[in-house]
mmCIF file of N, CA and C in Angstrom:
data_model
loop_
_atom_site.group_PDB
_atom_site.id
_atom_site.type_symbol
_atom_site.label_atom_id
_atom_site.label_comp_id
_atom_site.label_asym_id
_atom_site.label_seq_id
_atom_site.Cartn_x
_atom_site.Cartn_y
_atom_site.Cartn_z
ATOM 1 N N GLN A 1 0.997 -0.962 0.024
ATOM 2 C CA GLN A 1 -0.026 -0.079 -0.017
ATOM 3 C C GLN A 1 0.722 1.269 0.013
ATOM 4 N N VAL A 2 0.381 2.251 -0.892
ATOM 5 C CA VAL A 2 1.521 3.519 -0.745
ATOM 6 C C VAL A 2 0.273 4.440 -0.324
ATOM 7 N N GLN A 3 0.849 5.390 0.339
ATOM 8 C CA GLN A 3 -0.037 6.792 0.728
ATOM 9 C C GLN A 3 0.500 8.025 0.057
ATOM 10 N N LEU A 4 -0.036 8.744 -0.339
ATOM 11 C CA LEU A 4 0.083 10.179 -1.547
ATOM 12 C C LEU A 4 -0.511 11.243 -0.666
ATOM 13 N N VAL A 5 0.191 12.263 -0.211
ATOM 14 C CA VAL A 5 -0.256 13.506 -0.054
ATOM 15 C C VAL A 5 0.390 14.683 -0.655
ATOM 16 N N GLU A 6 -0.721 15.354 -1.394
ATOM 17 C CA GLU A 6 -0.239 16.342 -2.223
ATOM 18 C C GLU A 6 -0.571 17.881 -1.279
ATOM 19 N N SER A 7 0.238 18.899 -1.735
ATOM 20 C CA SER A 7 0.125 20.255 -1.112
ATOM 21 C C SER A 7 0.689 20.989 -2.143
ATOM 22 N N GLY A 8 0.218 22.353 -1.897
ATOM 23 C CA GLY A 8 0.665 23.609 -2.762
ATOM 24 C C GLY A 8 -0.061 24.243 -3.725
ATOM 25 N N GLY A 9 -1.365 23.600 -3.471
ATOM 26 C CA GLY A 9 -2.016 24.338 -4.582
ATOM 27 C C GLY A 9 -2.875 25.471 -4.088
ATOM 28 N N GLY A 10 -3.592 26.336 -5.097
ATOM 29 C CA GLY A 10 -3.748 27.529 -4.723
ATOM 30 C C GLY A 10 -4.506 28.387 -5.869
ATOM 31 N N SER A 11 -4.563 29.603 -5.744
ATOM 32 C CA SER A 11 -5.090 30.617 -6.588
ATOM 33 C C SER A 11 -3.997 31.506 -7.166
ATOM 34 N N VAL A 12 -3.794 31.682 -8.265
ATOM 35 C CA VAL A 12 -2.736 32.690 -8.889
ATOM 36 C C VAL A 12 -3.164 33.510 -9.901
ATOM 37 N N GLN A 13 -2.655 34.578 -10.394
ATOM 38 C CA GLN A 13 -3.144 35.100 -11.596
ATOM 39 C C GLN A 13 -2.363 34.592 -12.838
ATOM 40 N N ALA A 14 -2.907 34.774 -14.178
ATOM 41 C CA ALA A 14 -2.259 34.121 -15.427
ATOM 42 C C ALA A 14 -0.732 34.718 -15.384
ATOM 43 N N GLY A 15 0.116 33.848 -15.746
ATOM 44 C CA GLY A 15 1.417 34.276 -16.081
ATOM 45 C C GLY A 15 2.453 33.804 -14.520
ATOM 46 N N GLY A 16 1.571 33.668 -13.485
ATOM 47 C CA GLY A 16 2.284 33.497 -12.189
ATOM 48 C C GLY A 16 2.851 32.092 -12.018
ATOM 49 N N SER A 17 3.439 31.428 -10.904
ATOM 50 C CA SER A 17 3.825 30.347 -10.464
ATOM 51 C C SER A 17 3.234 29.568 -9.339
ATOM 52 N N LEU A 18 3.473 28.190 -9.354
ATOM 53 C CA LEU A 18 3.078 27.780 -8.123
ATOM 54 C C LEU A 18 3.886 26.447 -7.937
ATOM 55 N N ARG A 19 4.134 25.860 -6.844
ATOM 56 C CA ARG A 19 4.845 24.528 -7.151
ATOM 57 C C ARG A 19 3.627 23.577 -6.183
ATOM 58 N N LEU A 20 3.752 22.394 -6.512
ATOM 59 C CA LEU A 20 3.004 21.287 -5.864
ATOM 60 C C LEU A 20 3.982 20.555 -5.122
ATOM 61 N N ALA A 21 3.590 19.729 -3.992
ATOM 62 C CA ALA A 21 4.430 18.608 -3.642
ATOM 63 C C ALA A 21 3.627 17.497 -3.245
ATOM 64 N N CYS A 22 4.235 16.264 -3.558
ATOM 65 C CA CYS A 22 3.831 14.918 -3.287
ATOM 66 C C CYS A 22 4.810 14.128 -2.478
ATOM 67 N N THR A 23 4.393 13.832 -1.381
ATOM 68 C CA THR A 23 5.024 13.036 -0.531
ATOM 69 C C THR A 23 4.502 11.633 -0.162
ATOM 70 N N TYR A 24 5.211 10.654 -0.588
ATOM 71 C CA TYR A 24 4.927 9.296 -0.647
ATOM 72 C C TYR A 24 5.366 8.502 0.454
ATOM 73 N N SER A 25 4.389 7.468 0.738
ATOM 74 C CA SER A 25 5.146 6.691 1.978
ATOM 75 C C SER A 25 4.343 5.117 1.627
ATOM 76 N N GLY A 26 5.023 4.037 1.980
ATOM 77 C CA GLY A 26 4.563 2.695 2.058
ATOM 78 C C GLY A 26 5.470 1.691 1.360
ATOM 79 N N ASN A 27 4.950 0.951 0.352
ATOM 80 C CA ASN A 27 5.954 0.052 -0.486
ATOM 81 C C ASN A 27 7.251 0.673 -0.924
ATOM 82 N N THR A 28 8.209 -0.371 -0.234
ATOM 83 C CA THR A 28 9.708 0.409 -0.634
ATOM 84 C C THR A 28 10.435 -0.474 -1.830
ATOM 85 N N TYR A 29 9.626 -0.341 -2.917
ATOM 86 C CA TYR A 29 10.389 -1.035 -4.029
ATOM 87 C C TYR A 29 11.679 -0.156 -4.567
ATOM 88 N N SER A 30 12.517 -0.962 -5.331
ATOM 89 C CA SER A 30 13.455 0.072 -5.680
ATOM 90 C C SER A 30 13.519 1.040 -6.334
ATOM 91 N N SER A 31 12.355 0.920 -7.447
ATOM 92 C CA SER A 31 12.342 2.279 -8.347
ATOM 93 C C SER A 31 10.622 2.407 -8.328
ATOM 94 N N ARG A 32 10.351 3.531 -8.930
ATOM 95 C CA ARG A 32 8.635 3.835 -8.936
ATOM 96 C C ARG A 32 8.585 4.643 -9.774
ATOM 97 N N CYS A 33 7.433 4.980 -10.374
ATOM 98 C CA CYS A 33 7.439 6.066 -11.394
ATOM 99 C C CYS A 33 6.156 6.858 -10.556
ATOM 100 N N MET A 34 6.641 8.379 -10.469
ATOM 101 C CA MET A 34 5.728 9.281 -9.617
ATOM 102 C C MET A 34 5.263 10.076 -10.916
ATOM 103 N N GLY A 35 3.703 10.510 -10.838
ATOM 104 C CA GLY A 35 3.201 11.001 -11.955
ATOM 105 C C GLY A 35 2.533 12.378 -11.343
ATOM 106 N N TRP A 36 2.102 13.318 -12.245
ATOM 107 C CA TRP A 36 1.150 14.222 -11.808
ATOM 108 C C TRP A 36 0.071 14.308 -12.946
ATOM 109 N N PHE A 37 -1.260 14.434 -12.501
ATOM 110 C CA PHE A 37 -2.191 14.372 -13.457
ATOM 111 C C PHE A 37 -3.287 15.622 -13.106
ATOM 112 N N ARG A 38 -4.132 16.049 -13.948
ATOM 113 C CA ARG A 38 -4.905 16.940 -13.692
ATOM 114 C C ARG A 38 -6.349 16.624 -14.450
ATOM 115 N N GLN A 39 -7.411 17.272 -13.711
ATOM 116 C CA GLN A 39 -8.777 16.645 -14.149
ATOM 117 C C GLN A 39 -9.585 18.020 -13.662
ATOM 118 N N THR A 40 -10.550 18.321 -14.997
ATOM 119 C CA THR A 40 -11.530 19.596 -14.863
ATOM 120 C C THR A 40 -12.824 18.726 -14.956
ATOM 121 N N PRO A 41 -13.938 19.365 -14.451
ATOM 122 C CA PRO A 41 -15.229 18.716 -14.508
ATOM 123 C C PRO A 41 -15.782 18.883 -15.863
ATOM 124 N N GLY A 42 -16.154 17.593 -16.251
ATOM 125 C CA GLY A 42 -16.667 17.351 -17.857
ATOM 126 C C GLY A 42 -15.538 16.929 -18.519
ATOM 127 N N LYS A 43 -14.246 16.831 -18.107
ATOM 128 C CA LYS A 43 -12.974 16.660 -19.001
ATOM 129 C C LYS A 43 -12.292 15.186 -18.501
ATOM 130 N N GLY A 44 -11.879 14.716 -19.310
ATOM 131 C CA GLY A 44 -11.070 13.488 -19.125
ATOM 132 C C GLY A 44 -9.910 13.940 -18.136
ATOM 133 N N ARG A 45 -9.090 12.764 -17.621
ATOM 134 C CA ARG A 45 -7.870 12.971 -16.952
ATOM 135 C C ARG A 45 -6.705 13.545 -17.710
ATOM 136 N N GLU A 46 -6.031 14.410 -17.440
ATOM 137 C CA GLU A 46 -4.822 14.638 -18.425
ATOM 138 C C GLU A 46 -3.558 14.087 -17.835
ATOM 139 N N GLY A 47 -2.565 13.848 -18.253
ATOM 140 C CA GLY A 47 -0.970 13.375 -18.061
ATOM 141 C C GLY A 47 -0.473 14.563 -18.068
ATOM 142 N N VAL A 48 -0.164 15.049 -16.790
ATOM 143 C CA VAL A 48 1.253 16.273 -16.742
ATOM 144 C C VAL A 48 2.420 15.974 -17.243
ATOM 145 N N ALA A 49 2.924 15.282 -16.068
ATOM 146 C CA ALA A 49 4.454 15.030 -16.083
ATOM 147 C C ALA A 49 4.538 13.482 -15.245
ATOM 148 N N THR A 50 5.536 12.891 -15.608
ATOM 149 C CA THR A 50 5.924 11.706 -14.742
ATOM 150 C C THR A 50 7.479 11.876 -14.550
ATOM 151 N N ILE A 51 8.021 11.067 -13.487
ATOM 152 C CA ILE A 51 9.547 11.128 -13.137
ATOM 153 C C ILE A 51 9.754 9.685 -12.542
ATOM 154 N N TRP A 52 10.686 9.044 -13.373
ATOM 155 C CA TRP A 52 11.094 7.684 -12.949
ATOM 156 C C TRP A 52 12.094 7.746 -11.824
ATOM 157 N N THR A 53 11.931 7.447 -10.501
ATOM 158 C CA THR A 53 12.891 7.998 -9.244
ATOM 159 C C THR A 53 14.170 7.230 -9.694
ATOM 160 N N ALA A 54 14.204 6.189 -10.161
ATOM 161 C CA ALA A 54 15.309 5.396 -10.339
ATOM 162 C C ALA A 54 16.570 6.202 -11.044
ATOM 163 N N GLY A 55 16.113 6.613 -12.116
ATOM 164 C CA GLY A 55 17.016 7.431 -12.907
ATOM 165 C C GLY A 55 16.693 8.677 -13.037
ATOM 166 N N GLY A 56 15.862 9.098 -12.774
ATOM 167 C CA GLY A 56 15.385 10.804 -12.810
ATOM 168 C C GLY A 56 14.425 10.917 -14.191
ATOM 169 N N SER A 57 14.529 10.082 -15.159
ATOM 170 C CA SER A 57 14.010 10.217 -16.679
ATOM 171 C C SER A 57 12.552 11.052 -16.364
ATOM 172 N N VAL A 58 12.209 11.862 -17.195
ATOM 173 C CA VAL A 58 10.916 12.615 -17.070
ATOM 174 C C VAL A 58 10.032 12.308 -18.506
ATOM 175 N N ASP A 59 8.932 12.724 -18.024
ATOM 176 C CA ASP A 59 7.984 12.975 -19.161
ATOM 177 C C ASP A 59 6.949 13.902 -19.047
ATOM 178 N N TYR A 60 6.393 14.844 -20.163
ATOM 179 C CA TYR A 60 5.550 15.770 -19.976
ATOM 180 C C TYR A 60 4.492 15.500 -20.948
ATOM 181 N N GLY A 61 3.263 16.004 -20.847
ATOM 182 C CA GLY A 61 2.156 16.202 -21.427
ATOM 183 C C GLY A 61 2.325 17.304 -22.515
ATOM 184 N N ASP A 62 2.038 17.548 -23.410
ATOM 185 C CA ASP A 62 2.531 18.340 -24.512
ATOM 186 C C ASP A 62 1.734 19.665 -24.195
ATOM 187 N N SER A 63 0.808 19.920 -23.626
ATOM 188 C CA SER A 63 0.105 21.074 -22.954
ATOM 189 C C SER A 63 1.318 21.883 -21.927
ATOM 190 N N VAL A 64 2.042 21.289 -21.452
ATOM 191 C CA VAL A 64 2.775 22.069 -20.247
ATOM 192 C C VAL A 64 4.297 21.826 -20.592
ATOM 193 N N LYS A 65 4.645 21.191 -21.691
ATOM 194 C CA LYS A 65 6.234 21.388 -21.956
ATOM 195 C C LYS A 65 6.798 22.605 -22.136
ATOM 196 N N GLY A 66 7.730 23.028 -21.333
ATOM 197 C CA GLY A 66 8.457 24.085 -21.416
ATOM 198 C C GLY A 66 8.149 25.221 -20.302
ATOM 199 N N ARG A 67 6.728 24.647 -19.748
ATOM 200 C CA ARG A 67 6.276 25.927 -18.605
ATOM 201 C C ARG A 67 6.636 24.865 -17.348
ATOM 202 N N PHE A 68 6.207 23.597 -17.202
ATOM 203 C CA PHE A 68 6.362 22.826 -15.900
ATOM 204 C C PHE A 68 7.509 21.820 -15.706
ATOM 205 N N THR A 69 7.963 21.874 -14.686
ATOM 206 C CA THR A 69 9.041 21.392 -14.341
ATOM 207 C C THR A 69 8.870 20.033 -13.301
ATOM 208 N N ILE A 70 9.080 18.882 -13.640
ATOM 209 C CA ILE A 70 8.719 17.703 -12.434
ATOM 210 C C ILE A 70 10.250 17.430 -11.843
ATOM 211 N N SER A 71 10.555 17.232 -10.284
ATOM 212 C CA SER A 71 11.835 17.055 -9.802
ATOM 213 C C SER A 71 11.418 16.167 -8.612
ATOM 214 N N GLN A 72 12.353 15.630 -8.222
ATOM 215 C CA GLN A 72 12.204 14.642 -7.066
ATOM 216 C C GLN A 72 13.333 14.664 -6.042
ATOM 217 N N ASP A 73 13.041 14.654 -4.508
ATOM 218 C CA ASP A 73 14.043 14.548 -3.733
ATOM 219 C C ASP A 73 13.863 13.430 -2.679
ATOM 220 N N ASN A 74 14.786 12.204 -3.384
ATOM 221 C CA ASN A 74 14.470 11.066 -2.900
ATOM 222 C C ASN A 74 14.824 11.112 -1.218
ATOM 223 N N ALA A 75 15.406 11.709 -0.594
ATOM 224 C CA ALA A 75 15.587 11.740 0.724
ATOM 225 C C ALA A 75 14.426 12.114 1.498
ATOM 226 N N LYS A 76 13.457 12.686 0.746
ATOM 227 C CA LYS A 76 12.440 13.311 1.413
ATOM 228 C C LYS A 76 11.066 12.572 1.245
ATOM 229 N N ASN A 77 11.252 11.475 0.118
ATOM 230 C CA ASN A 77 10.174 10.828 -0.558
ATOM 231 C C ASN A 77 9.214 11.885 -1.174
ATOM 232 N N THR A 78 9.758 12.717 -1.906
ATOM 233 C CA THR A 78 8.951 14.096 -2.269
ATOM 234 C C THR A 78 9.058 14.268 -3.597
ATOM 235 N N VAL A 79 7.962 14.379 -4.338
ATOM 236 C CA VAL A 79 8.001 15.007 -6.040
ATOM 237 C C VAL A 79 7.483 16.241 -6.097
ATOM 238 N N TYR A 80 8.078 17.016 -6.824
ATOM 239 C CA TYR A 80 7.508 18.386 -7.211
ATOM 240 C C TYR A 80 7.091 18.304 -8.154
ATOM 241 N N LEU A 81 6.348 19.547 -8.496
ATOM 242 C CA LEU A 81 5.922 20.087 -9.851
ATOM 243 C C LEU A 81 5.930 21.379 -9.759
ATOM 244 N N GLN A 82 6.949 22.045 -10.444
ATOM 245 C CA GLN A 82 7.039 23.432 -10.510
ATOM 246 C C GLN A 82 6.265 23.912 -11.842
ATOM 247 N N MET A 83 5.228 24.745 -11.618
ATOM 248 C CA MET A 83 4.381 25.275 -12.577
ATOM 249 C C MET A 83 4.534 26.821 -12.903
ATOM 250 N N SER A 84 5.009 27.399 -13.994
ATOM 251 C CA SER A 84 5.188 28.714 -14.519
ATOM 252 C C SER A 84 4.500 29.120 -15.509
ATOM 253 N N SER A 85 4.509 30.350 -15.896
ATOM 254 C CA SER A 85 3.555 30.990 -16.914
ATOM 255 C C SER A 85 2.169 30.172 -16.963
ATOM 256 N N LEU A 86 1.691 30.312 -15.913
ATOM 257 C CA LEU A 86 0.351 29.610 -15.825
ATOM 258 C C LEU A 86 -0.758 30.360 -16.546
ATOM 259 N N LYS A 87 -1.749 29.294 -17.039
ATOM 260 C CA LYS A 87 -3.018 30.051 -18.016
ATOM 261 C C LYS A 87 -3.937 29.384 -17.435
ATOM 262 N N PRO A 88 -4.872 30.284 -17.959
ATOM 263 C CA PRO A 88 -6.413 30.020 -17.187
ATOM 264 C C PRO A 88 -6.746 28.794 -17.215
ATOM 265 N N GLU A 89 -6.214 27.992 -18.634
ATOM 266 C CA GLU A 89 -6.668 26.727 -18.579
ATOM 267 C C GLU A 89 -5.811 25.595 -18.059
ATOM 268 N N ASP A 90 -5.060 26.095 -17.305
ATOM 269 C CA ASP A 90 -4.152 24.800 -16.090
ATOM 270 C C ASP A 90 -4.895 24.883 -14.897
ATOM 271 N N THR A 91 -6.308 25.760 -14.773
ATOM 272 C CA THR A 91 -6.860 25.353 -13.574
ATOM 273 C C THR A 91 -7.695 24.002 -13.625
ATOM 274 N N ALA A 92 -7.367 23.224 -12.597
ATOM 275 C CA ALA A 92 -7.949 22.278 -12.373
ATOM 276 C C ALA A 92 -7.409 21.582 -10.970
ATOM 277 N N MET A 93 -8.111 20.209 -10.889
ATOM 278 C CA MET A 93 -7.741 19.388 -9.708
ATOM 279 C C MET A 93 -6.201 18.795 -9.992
ATOM 280 N N TYR A 94 -5.163 18.833 -9.339
ATOM 281 C CA TYR A 94 -4.193 17.884 -9.673
ATOM 282 C C TYR A 94 -4.184 16.902 -8.686
ATOM 283 N N TYR A 95 -3.522 15.647 -9.348
ATOM 284 C CA TYR A 95 -3.571 14.459 -8.604
ATOM 285 C C TYR A 95 -2.224 14.056 -8.416
ATOM 286 N N CYS A 96 -1.551 13.372 -7.816
ATOM 287 C CA CYS A 96 -0.370 12.722 -7.464
ATOM 288 C C CYS A 96 -0.734 11.312 -7.764
ATOM 289 N N ALA A 97 0.087 10.727 -8.447
ATOM 290 C CA ALA A 97 0.186 9.054 -8.429
ATOM 291 C C ALA A 97 1.177 8.316 -8.691
ATOM 292 N N GLU A 98 1.485 7.311 -8.358
ATOM 293 C CA GLU A 98 2.458 6.292 -8.174
ATOM 294 C C GLU A 98 2.093 4.659 -8.949
ATOM 295 N N ARG A 99 3.458 4.430 -9.128
ATOM 296 C CA ARG A 99 3.123 3.052 -9.597
ATOM 297 C C ARG A 99 4.644 2.298 -9.660
ATOM 298 N N SER A 100 4.736 0.968 -9.462
ATOM 299 C CA SER A 100 5.920 0.271 -9.487
ATOM 300 C C SER A 100 6.493 0.643 -11.056
ATOM 301 N N ALA A 101 7.784 0.861 -11.365
ATOM 302 C CA ALA A 101 8.306 1.026 -12.529
ATOM 303 C C ALA A 101 9.798 0.201 -12.416
ATOM 304 N N GLN A 102 10.023 -0.760 -12.945
ATOM 305 C CA GLN A 102 11.426 -1.214 -13.205
ATOM 306 C C GLN A 102 12.309 -0.534 -14.038
ATOM 307 N N LEU A 103 11.611 -0.213 -15.087
ATOM 308 C CA LEU A 103 12.223 -0.113 -16.370
ATOM 309 C C LEU A 103 11.628 1.624 -16.630
ATOM 310 N N ARG A 104 12.687 2.287 -17.283
ATOM 311 C CA ARG A 104 12.164 3.736 -17.490
ATOM 312 C C ARG A 104 11.193 3.992 -18.855
ATOM 313 N N SER A 105 11.111 2.687 -19.385
ATOM 314 C CA SER A 105 9.678 2.683 -20.473
ATOM 315 C C SER A 105 8.350 2.462 -20.145
ATOM 316 N N GLY A 106 8.451 2.276 -18.521
ATOM 317 C CA GLY A 106 7.265 1.897 -17.865
ATOM 318 C C GLY A 106 6.597 3.403 -17.304
ATOM 319 N N CYS A 107 7.568 4.441 -17.122
ATOM 320 C CA CYS A 107 7.152 5.671 -16.766
ATOM 321 C C CYS A 107 6.865 6.476 -17.623
ATOM 322 N N THR A 108 5.781 6.795 -18.094
ATOM 323 C CA THR A 108 5.448 8.057 -19.076
ATOM 324 C C THR A 108 4.012 8.215 -18.421
ATOM 325 N N THR A 109 3.511 9.421 -19.008
ATOM 326 C CA THR A 109 2.349 10.101 -18.670
ATOM 327 C C THR A 109 1.129 9.263 -19.340
ATOM 328 N N LYS A 110 1.615 8.508 -19.940
ATOM 329 C CA LYS A 110 0.381 7.311 -20.809
ATOM 330 C C LYS A 110 0.232 5.975 -20.021
ATOM 331 N N ALA A 111 0.966 5.936 -18.812
ATOM 332 C CA ALA A 111 1.059 4.624 -18.405
ATOM 333 C C ALA A 111 0.016 4.581 -17.538
ATOM 334 N N VAL A 112 -0.279 3.284 -16.586
ATOM 335 C CA VAL A 112 -1.543 3.053 -16.065
ATOM 336 C C VAL A 112 -0.980 3.100 -14.371
ATOM 337 N N PHE A 113 -1.629 4.032 -13.587
ATOM 338 C CA PHE A 113 -0.973 4.262 -12.149
ATOM 339 C C PHE A 113 -1.820 3.371 -11.292
ATOM 340 N N ARG A 114 -1.373 3.017 -10.149
ATOM 341 C CA ARG A 114 -2.008 2.336 -9.139
ATOM 342 C C ARG A 114 -2.671 3.070 -8.109
ATOM 343 N N TYR A 115 -1.852 4.080 -7.517
ATOM 344 C CA TYR A 115 -2.114 4.608 -6.340
ATOM 345 C C TYR A 115 -2.261 6.080 -6.397
ATOM 346 N N TRP A 116 -3.392 6.792 -5.849
ATOM 347 C CA TRP A 116 -3.568 8.017 -6.396
ATOM 348 C C TRP A 116 -3.958 8.796 -4.970
ATOM 349 N N GLY A 117 -3.354 10.200 -5.148
ATOM 350 C CA GLY A 117 -3.647 11.120 -3.667
ATOM 351 C C GLY A 117 -5.024 11.456 -3.877
ATOM 352 N N GLN A 118 -5.181 12.392 -2.392
ATOM 353 C CA GLN A 118 -6.686 13.300 -2.855
ATOM 354 C C GLN A 118 -6.766 14.280 -3.826
ATOM 355 N N GLY A 119 -5.570 14.525 -4.423
ATOM 356 C CA GLY A 119 -5.754 15.897 -5.074
ATOM 357 C C GLY A 119 -5.608 17.194 -4.141
ATOM 358 N N THR A 120 -5.346 18.261 -5.311
ATOM 359 C CA THR A 120 -5.061 19.598 -4.982
ATOM 360 C C THR A 120 -5.559 20.500 -5.910
ATOM 361 N N GLN A 121 -6.315 21.698 -5.734
ATOM 362 C CA GLN A 121 -6.806 22.489 -6.439
ATOM 363 C C GLN A 121 -5.973 23.339 -7.132
ATOM 364 N N VAL A 122 -5.916 23.755 -8.197
ATOM 365 C CA VAL A 122 -5.199 24.840 -8.948
ATOM 366 C C VAL A 122 -5.936 25.697 -9.664
ATOM 367 N N THR A 123 -6.049 27.199 -9.235
ATOM 368 C CA THR A 123 -6.758 28.018 -10.212
ATOM 369 C C THR A 123 -6.217 29.005 -10.554
ATOM 370 N N ILE A 124 -6.130 29.448 -11.717
ATOM 371 C CA ILE A 124 -5.777 30.385 -12.484
ATOM 372 C C ILE A 124 -6.304 31.371 -12.928
ATOM 373 N N SER A 125 -6.550 32.624 -12.637
ATOM 374 C CA SER A 125 -7.165 33.778 -12.933
ATOM 375 C C SER A 125 -6.782 34.537 -14.126
ATOM 376 N N SER A 126 -7.523 34.651 -15.170
ATOM 377 C CA SER A 126 -7.105 35.916 -16.159
ATOM 378 C C SER A 126 -6.719 37.298 -15.825
#
C-alpha cells in the first residue's frame, strides 16, 4: 500500500507560478514512477508529468512542455511540480499518482497508475 499526500495548490493570476509537492510512503520497491495528472469537471484526466525515481527520466504532456518541471527529492520521498507561466486553462484538480516501474519505459504520462492522492486544486485567474 502506498500513501500519497499532495500540497501546494492555490489561486494565482495568469503568468504566475506555483509549486506542488507530493510526499509518498508505503511500499519500498527499488524504483517507482511518480506522476502528476489533472482533471476538470466534464473533461477526462490529463497526464501532466512523470518522473522515474530510479534514474530521473521525465515525461511531459504536450500542453505543459516548457512551462512545468517535475523533480524529486528521494531523501524526503517527495516529488515536486514547478508550474510557471500559468494559464487559465491550467485550472484543474491536480493529482499525484504512483506505480512500480522497474524500467524507464514504464514511466510515461500514458502509463496506468495504481495509487492516487486526494488531489489539490489549482485555480488560475485571467
